[in-house]
Amino acid sequence: MDLYTEEASATDDVGINDGDIQMFQKTPVGSTLREFGQNSNDESLNRPVKIELNLISAQVDDIPAISGYKYVIESCLETAIKRKSKTAEEFFKNAKKILGKDKIDILTISDSGTKGAGGDFKQGGKFYTLLVSKGQTEKPDVYSAGSFGIGKNASIAGSELRLVFYSSMFEQEGQSKFYCMGKSVLTNWINENDSRRRERVYFTKDGPDFLPCKTQAGLPEWLKKDEMGLKVSVVAPKTELKADWIDSYVANLICNFFVAIFEEDLEFSLDQGRVQINKATVLDMFDKEKVIDAATKAGNEDFLSWAHACSVALAAHQFDKKIIEIKDLGEFEILIKVAEGLPKKVFFIRNGMFITDHLARFGAPLTRFPNTKEFVVIVRPKTIDAQSSSTLKRMENPEHNEFSTGFISDSDEREKLNIAMKKLDKSIRAIIKEYAAIEVSA
């Protein structure tokens, strides 16, 4: 593979502090896993979609076009020093140190049972959108969870080098095809010809053309893909993505995807298949001491406990169900269980993934439920293709952990949806009161 860079324009002045990347740096584990999981769920061909996660060690020299990439890092460092950018200087000194070693860690996340990311490598193609487009989505399904928009930066944020490779096996016109390309998001830099270059560095097929590699011959094993689907390889994952990685990942996956796992939409495999998360094993995962410790260390002990309570109820078919319809939002399925020891929490789920436990942007934090017994509630669109699913998707932030009408362009629609979301809050509270109210004697 070769490196591909472009000359910067007169108006290009990009530093290391990229907001689209930094928003995911607070929770690199959760952001990376949630983004890949929901995209795989959207692109399913067969159920359950299977996702494999492995942390491997490779030779630095096995990274394609590594000598050219080291030169880019050195050039970026020189540019940072000249510009007296301390943050950039520290970043590139660390990158240089990592690449100066013999070995490097690589996190690979690979799915099967999906369509992969293919199409013609041009605007509108899925692989092109994944690698090149910024703030664009080419997902035709308006009900899908993600969009290959800003969220694809989660894996970039998870790399100490901001370097990720994408390998995809897909079908086009009845034939299996393969794409592989790498991408590193750095800063503007100056090459040996005193030419200012753009911040994006791509690893492309041999030659001057901006195209993905289309053959697996000559690629390192960690970049190869032997079945339909997408593989993301995060080069030099951050410490948070490596420390106690198996238990940390298990805690994140069972908290965020417990509904998709129980409905057999998703299965996960970690550490070369040594750990399996599926409908048959997920309840046991919640009780593992190391998983609880990992969740506690990340500040998610309560979240793990709440997800466990929901999972037990799902497994035992203990939820009561109500269908409601909210004007301008659509139909929702409300699942409620009332029992001692439950957390009095409301979980909003879309496409099998946990989104949030509040509607704070609509004046409804959903934290206080006076005069009620203990309960747990799941709120989700009635069906995956319901109006409510597409509307909630449009109100999700890039991290997929909050709803807000701030992402809606039309002011009249914003007003309608603000009213509708407040009605949703009232309807949820009415159902909680119906099933869980404590009778207060006069």
Coordinates of C-alpha atoms in Angstrom, one line a residue:
M1 CA 0.0 0.0 0.0
D2 CA 1.0 3.6 -0.6
L3 CA 0.4 6.8 1.3
Y4 CA -1.9 9.4 -0.2
T5 CA -1.9 13.0 0.9
E6 CA -3.2 16.2 -0.6
E7 CA -1.9 19.7 -0.7
A8 CA -3.6 22.1 1.7
S9 CA -5.5 25.1 0.4
A10 CA -4.9 28.6 1.5
T11 CA -7.8 28.3 4.0
D12 CA -6.7 25.0 5.5
D13 CA -5.3 25.5 9.0
V14 CA -6.1 22.4 11.0
G15 CA -4.6 21.7 14.4
I16 CA -4.6 18.6 16.6
N17 CA -7.8 19.7 18.6
D18 CA -10.5 18.2 16.3
G19 CA -13.9 18.6 18.0
D20 CA -15.4 15.7 16.0
I21 CA -12.7 13.4 17.5
Q22 CA -12.4 14.9 21.0
M23 CA -16.1 14.3 21.8
F24 CA -15.3 10.6 21.9
Q25 CA -12.2 10.8 24.0
K26 CA -14.0 11.0 27.3
T27 CA -15.2 7.4 27.0
P28 CA -13.1 5.7 24.3
V29 CA -14.2 2.1 25.2
G30 CA -17.9 2.8 25.2
S31 CA -17.8 5.1 22.2
T32 CA -15.8 2.6 20.0
L33 CA -17.9 -0.4 21.0
R34 CA -21.3 1.4 20.7
E35 CA -20.5 2.8 17.3
F36 CA -19.3 -0.4 15.8
G37 CA -22.1 -2.5 17.4
Q38 CA -24.9 -0.3 16.2
N39 CA -23.5 0.0 12.7
S40 CA -23.1 -3.8 12.4
N41 CA -26.7 -4.2 13.7
D42 CA -27.9 -1.8 10.9
E43 CA -26.1 -3.7 8.1
S44 CA -27.4 -7.2 9.0
L45 CA -27.9 -9.9 6.4
N46 CA -28.4 -12.8 8.8
R47 CA -29.3 -12.9 12.5
P48 CA -27.6 -12.9 14.8
V49 CA -24.9 -10.6 13.6
K50 CA -21.6 -11.8 15.1
I51 CA -18.9 -9.4 16.2
E52 CA -15.4 -10.6 17.1
L53 CA -13.0 -8.4 19.2
N54 CA -9.3 -9.2 19.5
L55 CA -6.3 -7.4 20.9
I56 CA -3.2 -8.5 19.1
S57 CA 0.5 -7.6 18.9
A58 CA 2.1 -7.0 15.6
Q59 CA 5.5 -5.8 14.2
V60 CA 5.5 -2.1 13.6
D61 CA 7.2 -2.9 10.2
D62 CA 4.0 -4.8 9.2
I63 CA 2.0 -1.6 9.1
P64 CA 1.6 -0.8 5.4
A65 CA 3.7 2.1 4.1
I66 CA 5.2 2.5 7.5
S67 CA 8.4 4.3 6.4
G68 CA 6.3 7.0 4.7
Y69 CA 4.0 7.3 7.7
K70 CA 6.9 7.7 10.1
Y71 CA 8.1 10.6 7.9
V72 CA 4.7 12.2 8.1
I73 CA 4.7 11.9 11.9
E74 CA 8.2 13.5 12.0
S75 CA 7.1 16.3 9.7
C76 CA 4.0 17.0 11.8
L77 CA 6.3 17.1 14.9
E78 CA 8.6 19.7 13.3
T79 CA 5.5 21.7 12.3
A80 CA 4.1 21.6 15.8
I81 CA 7.5 22.8 17.3
K82 CA 7.7 25.6 14.8
R83 CA 4.1 26.7 15.6
K84 CA 4.8 26.3 19.4
S85 CA 1.7 24.1 19.7
K86 CA 2.4 22.2 23.0
T87 CA -0.5 19.9 22.7
A88 CA 0.4 18.9 19.1
E89 CA 4.1 18.5 20.0
E90 CA 3.3 16.1 22.9
F91 CA 1.0 14.1 20.6
F92 CA 3.6 13.6 17.9
K93 CA 6.4 12.9 20.3
N94 CA 4.3 10.1 21.7
A95 CA 3.4 8.9 18.2
K96 CA 7.1 8.9 17.3
K97 CA 8.0 6.9 20.4
I98 CA 5.3 4.3 19.7
L99 CA 6.4 3.9 16.1
G100 CA 10.0 3.6 17.3
K101 CA 9.4 0.3 19.0
D102 CA 9.5 -3.2 17.4
K103 CA 6.0 -4.2 18.4
I104 CA 2.6 -2.4 18.4
D105 CA -0.8 -3.4 19.8
I106 CA -3.8 -3.5 17.4
L107 CA -7.5 -3.8 18.3
T108 CA -9.5 -5.6 15.6
I109 CA -13.3 -5.5 15.6
S110 CA -14.8 -7.6 12.8
D111 CA -18.4 -8.5 12.0
S112 CA -20.0 -11.3 10.0
G113 CA -23.6 -11.7 8.8
T114 CA -23.6 -8.2 7.5
K115 CA -23.4 -6.5 4.1
G116 CA -20.0 -4.9 4.7
A117 CA -19.2 -1.5 3.4
G118 CA -18.8 -1.5 -0.4
G119 CA -20.2 0.2 -3.5
D120 CA -18.3 2.2 -6.0
F121 CA -15.5 4.2 -4.4
K122 CA -17.0 7.6 -5.0
Q123 CA -19.4 10.0 -3.4
G124 CA -22.5 8.0 -2.4
G125 CA -20.6 4.7 -1.9
K126 CA -20.6 3.3 1.6
F127 CA -16.9 2.6 1.8
Y128 CA -16.1 6.0 0.4
T129 CA -18.5 7.6 3.0
L130 CA -16.8 5.7 5.8
L131 CA -13.3 6.8 4.8
V132 CA -13.7 10.1 3.2
S133 CA -17.0 12.0 3.7
K134 CA -17.3 14.2 6.7
G135 CA -20.7 14.7 8.4
Q136 CA -22.4 12.7 5.6
T137 CA -24.5 9.6 5.7
E138 CA -25.3 7.1 2.9
K139 CA -27.5 4.8 4.9
P140 CA -30.8 4.4 3.0
D141 CA -32.6 3.1 6.1
V142 CA -33.9 6.1 8.0
Y143 CA -34.6 3.8 11.0
S144 CA -31.0 2.7 11.4
A145 CA -29.1 3.6 14.6
G146 CA -26.0 5.2 13.0
S147 CA -25.0 6.9 9.9
F148 CA -21.2 6.7 9.3
G149 CA -21.3 10.4 10.0
I150 CA -19.5 12.0 13.0
G151 CA -19.7 8.7 14.9
K152 CA -17.1 7.0 12.7
N153 CA -14.5 9.2 14.5
A154 CA -15.0 7.1 17.7
S155 CA -12.4 4.5 16.5
I156 CA -10.0 7.3 15.4
A157 CA -10.3 8.8 18.9
G158 CA -9.4 5.4 20.3
S159 CA -6.0 5.3 18.7
E160 CA -2.9 6.9 20.1
L161 CA -1.9 7.6 16.5
R162 CA -5.4 8.5 15.3
L163 CA -4.8 5.7 12.8
V164 CA -7.4 3.1 11.8
F165 CA -7.6 0.6 8.9
Y166 CA -10.8 -0.6 7.4
S167 CA -11.2 -4.0 5.6
S168 CA -14.5 -4.9 4.0
M169 CA -15.8 -7.9 2.1
F170 CA -19.0 -7.2 0.3
E171 CA -21.1 -8.3 -2.7
Q172 CA -21.5 -6.2 -5.8
E173 CA -23.3 -7.4 -9.0
G174 CA -23.2 -10.9 -7.7
Q175 CA -19.5 -11.0 -7.0
S176 CA -17.6 -10.9 -3.8
K177 CA -15.3 -7.9 -3.6
F178 CA -12.7 -6.6 -1.1
Y179 CA -11.7 -3.1 -0.1
C180 CA -8.9 -2.1 2.4
M181 CA -7.8 1.4 3.2
G182 CA -6.2 3.2 6.2
K183 CA -6.8 6.7 7.5
S184 CA -5.0 8.9 10.0
V185 CA -6.3 12.3 11.1
L186 CA -3.4 14.5 12.1
T187 CA -2.6 18.2 11.5
N188 CA -1.5 20.3 8.6
W189 CA 2.2 19.7 8.0
I190 CA 5.0 20.7 5.6
N191 CA 6.9 18.2 3.5
E192 CA 10.5 18.2 2.1
N193 CA 9.4 20.3 -0.9
D194 CA 8.0 23.0 1.5
S195 CA 4.5 22.0 0.4
R196 CA 1.7 22.4 3.0
R197 CA -0.3 19.1 3.3
R198 CA -3.8 18.4 4.6
E199 CA -4.4 16.7 7.9
R200 CA -5.8 13.5 6.5
V201 CA -3.3 10.8 5.5
Y202 CA -4.7 7.8 3.6
F203 CA -3.2 4.3 3.1
T204 CA -4.3 3.4 -0.5
K205 CA -3.5 0.8 -3.2
D206 CA -0.1 1.0 -4.8
G207 CA 0.2 3.9 -7.2
P208 CA -0.8 7.5 -7.4
D209 CA -4.6 7.0 -7.6
F210 CA -6.8 7.6 -4.6
L211 CA -8.3 4.1 -4.4
P212 CA -8.6 1.4 -1.8
C213 CA -6.5 -1.8 -2.0
K214 CA -8.7 -4.4 -3.7
T215 CA -6.6 -7.5 -3.1
Q216 CA -5.6 -9.3 0.1
A217 CA -2.4 -10.5 -1.3
G218 CA 0.6 -9.0 0.5
L219 CA -1.5 -7.6 3.4
P220 CA -0.7 -8.5 7.0
E221 CA -3.1 -11.1 8.5
W222 CA -4.8 -8.5 10.7
L223 CA -6.0 -6.6 7.7
K224 CA -7.4 -9.6 5.9
K225 CA -11.2 -10.5 5.9
D226 CA -12.3 -14.0 4.9
E227 CA -16.1 -13.5 5.0
M228 CA -18.7 -10.9 4.2
G229 CA -18.6 -8.0 6.6
L230 CA -16.5 -5.1 7.9
K231 CA -13.3 -5.2 10.0
V232 CA -11.9 -2.1 11.8
S233 CA -8.3 -2.2 13.0
V234 CA -7.4 0.4 15.6
V235 CA -3.6 0.8 15.6
A236 CA -2.0 1.6 19.0
P237 CA -5.3 1.6 21.0
K238 CA -5.3 3.9 24.0
T239 CA -4.6 2.6 27.4
E240 CA -8.3 2.6 28.3
L241 CA -8.9 0.3 25.3
K242 CA -6.2 -2.2 26.6
A243 CA -6.2 -2.2 30.4
D244 CA -8.2 -5.2 31.6
W245 CA -9.7 -5.1 28.2
I246 CA -11.8 -8.2 28.2
D247 CA -13.7 -7.5 31.4
S248 CA -14.1 -3.8 30.5
Y249 CA -15.4 -4.7 27.0
V250 CA -17.8 -7.3 28.4
A251 CA -19.2 -4.8 30.9
N252 CA -19.7 -2.2 28.2
L253 CA -21.3 -4.6 25.7
I254 CA -23.8 -6.2 28.1
C255 CA -24.9 -2.8 29.4
N256 CA -25.4 -1.2 26.0
F257 CA -26.7 -4.1 24.0
F258 CA -28.5 -6.4 26.4
V259 CA -31.8 -6.0 24.5
A260 CA -30.1 -6.9 21.1
I261 CA -28.4 -9.8 22.8
F262 CA -31.6 -11.2 24.3
E263 CA -33.5 -10.8 21.0
E264 CA -30.6 -12.7 19.3
D265 CA -29.8 -9.8 17.0
L266 CA -26.2 -9.6 18.2
E267 CA -23.6 -11.9 19.5
F268 CA -20.1 -11.0 20.6
S269 CA -16.8 -13.0 20.8
L270 CA -13.7 -11.8 22.5
D271 CA -10.1 -12.9 22.8
Q272 CA -9.9 -15.4 19.9
G273 CA -13.3 -16.8 20.9
R274 CA -12.4 -17.5 24.6
V275 CA -15.3 -15.3 25.8
Q276 CA -18.7 -15.6 24.2
I277 CA -21.6 -13.2 24.8
N278 CA -25.0 -14.4 23.6
K279 CA -28.5 -15.0 24.9
A280 CA -27.4 -18.2 26.7
T281 CA -24.4 -16.7 28.5
V282 CA -25.3 -13.0 29.1
L283 CA -26.9 -13.4 32.5
D284 CA -23.9 -15.1 33.9
M285 CA -21.7 -12.2 32.6
F286 CA -23.4 -9.8 34.9
D287 CA -22.4 -11.8 38.0
K288 CA -18.7 -12.2 37.2
E289 CA -16.5 -10.4 39.8
K290 CA -14.0 -9.1 37.3
V291 CA -16.8 -7.6 35.1
I292 CA -18.3 -5.9 38.1
D293 CA -14.9 -4.6 39.1
A294 CA -14.3 -3.2 35.6
A295 CA -17.7 -1.5 35.6
T296 CA -17.0 0.0 39.0
K297 CA -13.6 1.3 37.9
A298 CA -15.3 3.0 35.0
G299 CA -18.0 4.5 37.2
N300 CA -20.7 2.3 35.7
E301 CA -21.5 0.0 38.6
D302 CA -25.1 1.3 38.9
F303 CA -25.6 1.0 35.1
L304 CA -24.4 -2.6 35.2
S305 CA -26.9 -3.4 38.0
W306 CA -29.8 -1.7 36.2
A307 CA -29.0 -3.5 32.9
H308 CA -28.8 -6.7 34.9
A309 CA -32.3 -6.1 36.4
C310 CA -33.7 -5.5 32.9
S311 CA -32.0 -8.6 31.5
V312 CA -33.4 -10.9 34.3
A313 CA -36.9 -9.6 33.5
L314 CA -36.4 -10.1 29.8
A315 CA -35.2 -13.6 30.3
A316 CA -38.2 -14.5 32.5
H317 CA -40.7 -12.7 30.3
Q318 CA -41.8 -10.7 33.3
F319 CA -42.6 -7.4 31.7
D320 CA -46.1 -6.0 31.3
K321 CA -46.5 -4.3 27.9
K322 CA -48.4 -1.3 26.7
I323 CA -48.5 0.4 23.3
I324 CA -48.9 4.1 23.1
E325 CA -49.1 6.6 20.3
I326 CA -47.8 10.2 20.6
K327 CA -48.7 12.7 18.0
D328 CA -45.7 13.8 15.8
L329 CA -43.6 11.0 17.3
G330 CA -45.4 7.7 16.5
E331 CA -46.0 4.5 18.4
F332 CA -44.0 3.2 21.3
E333 CA -43.8 -0.1 23.2
I334 CA -43.6 0.4 27.0
L335 CA -42.4 -2.5 29.0
I336 CA -42.7 -2.3 32.8
K337 CA -41.9 -4.6 35.7
V338 CA -42.8 -3.8 39.3
A339 CA -40.9 -5.6 42.1
E340 CA -38.8 -5.0 45.2
G341 CA -35.1 -4.2 44.5
L342 CA -35.6 -2.6 41.1
P343 CA -34.0 0.8 40.5
K344 CA -36.9 3.0 39.5
K345 CA -35.3 3.7 36.1
V346 CA -36.5 4.2 32.6
F347 CA -34.4 2.8 29.8
F348 CA -34.8 4.2 26.2
I349 CA -33.8 1.6 23.7
R350 CA -33.5 2.0 19.9
N351 CA -32.4 -0.8 17.5
G352 CA -31.5 -2.9 20.5
M353 CA -29.1 -0.4 21.9
F354 CA -29.4 1.6 25.1
I355 CA -29.6 5.3 24.4
T356 CA -30.4 7.1 27.6
D357 CA -32.3 7.0 30.9
H358 CA -33.5 10.6 30.8
L359 CA -35.2 13.3 28.8
A360 CA -33.4 16.1 30.4
R361 CA -33.4 18.3 27.3
F362 CA -37.2 18.3 27.6
G363 CA -37.4 19.1 31.3
A364 CA -37.8 15.5 32.3
P365 CA -34.8 14.1 34.1
L366 CA -36.8 11.0 35.1
T367 CA -35.1 10.7 38.4
R368 CA -37.9 11.2 40.9
F369 CA -41.0 9.0 41.1
P370 CA -42.7 9.7 44.5
N371 CA -45.4 7.4 45.9
T372 CA -44.5 4.5 43.6
K373 CA -43.2 1.0 44.2
E374 CA -39.8 0.0 42.8
F375 CA -39.9 -0.7 39.0
V376 CA -37.9 -0.8 35.8
V377 CA -39.2 0.5 32.4
I378 CA -38.0 0.0 28.9
V379 CA -39.3 2.4 26.2
R380 CA -38.7 1.7 22.6
P381 CA -40.3 2.2 19.2
K382 CA -43.1 -0.2 18.6
T383 CA -41.2 -1.7 15.6
I384 CA -37.8 -1.1 14.0
D385 CA -39.5 0.6 11.0
A386 CA -41.9 2.7 13.0
Q387 CA -42.1 6.5 12.7
S388 CA -41.0 6.8 16.3
S389 CA -37.7 5.1 15.4
S390 CA -36.8 7.4 12.6
T391 CA -37.9 10.5 14.6
L392 CA -35.8 9.5 17.7
K393 CA -32.8 8.8 15.4
R394 CA -33.0 12.4 14.1
M395 CA -32.9 13.7 17.7
E396 CA -29.9 11.6 18.8
N397 CA -26.6 13.3 19.4
P398 CA -23.5 11.9 17.7
E399 CA -22.6 9.9 20.8
H400 CA -26.1 8.2 20.7
N401 CA -26.6 8.9 24.4
E402 CA -29.1 11.7 24.5
F403 CA -32.2 13.1 22.7
S404 CA -32.5 16.8 21.7
T405 CA -34.4 18.8 19.1
G406 CA -31.3 20.9 18.6
F407 CA -30.4 18.6 15.7
I408 CA -33.7 19.4 13.9
S409 CA -33.3 22.3 11.4
D410 CA -36.9 23.3 11.0
S411 CA -38.1 25.6 13.8
D412 CA -41.8 24.6 13.5
E413 CA -40.9 20.9 13.7
R414 CA -38.6 21.5 16.7
E415 CA -41.6 23.1 18.5
K416 CA -43.9 20.2 17.6
L417 CA -41.3 17.6 18.8
N418 CA -40.6 19.5 22.0
I419 CA -44.3 19.2 22.8
A420 CA -44.4 15.6 21.7
M421 CA -41.5 14.5 23.9
K422 CA -43.1 16.1 26.9
K423 CA -46.2 14.2 26.1
L424 CA -44.1 11.0 26.0
D425 CA -42.8 11.8 29.5
K426 CA -46.3 12.3 30.8
S427 CA -47.5 9.0 29.2
I428 CA -44.6 7.1 30.7
R429 CA -45.3 8.5 34.1
A430 CA -49.0 7.6 33.7
I431 CA -48.1 4.0 33.0
I432 CA -45.8 3.9 36.0
K433 CA -48.6 5.3 38.2
E434 CA -51.0 2.7 36.8
Y435 CA -48.8 -0.2 37.6
A436 CA -46.6 0.9 40.5
A437 CA -48.6 3.5 42.5
I438 CA -48.6 3.2 46.2
E439 CA -52.1 3.6 47.6
V440 CA -52.0 6.4 50.2
S441 CA -54.7 6.1 52.8
A442 CA -56.7 9.2 53.5

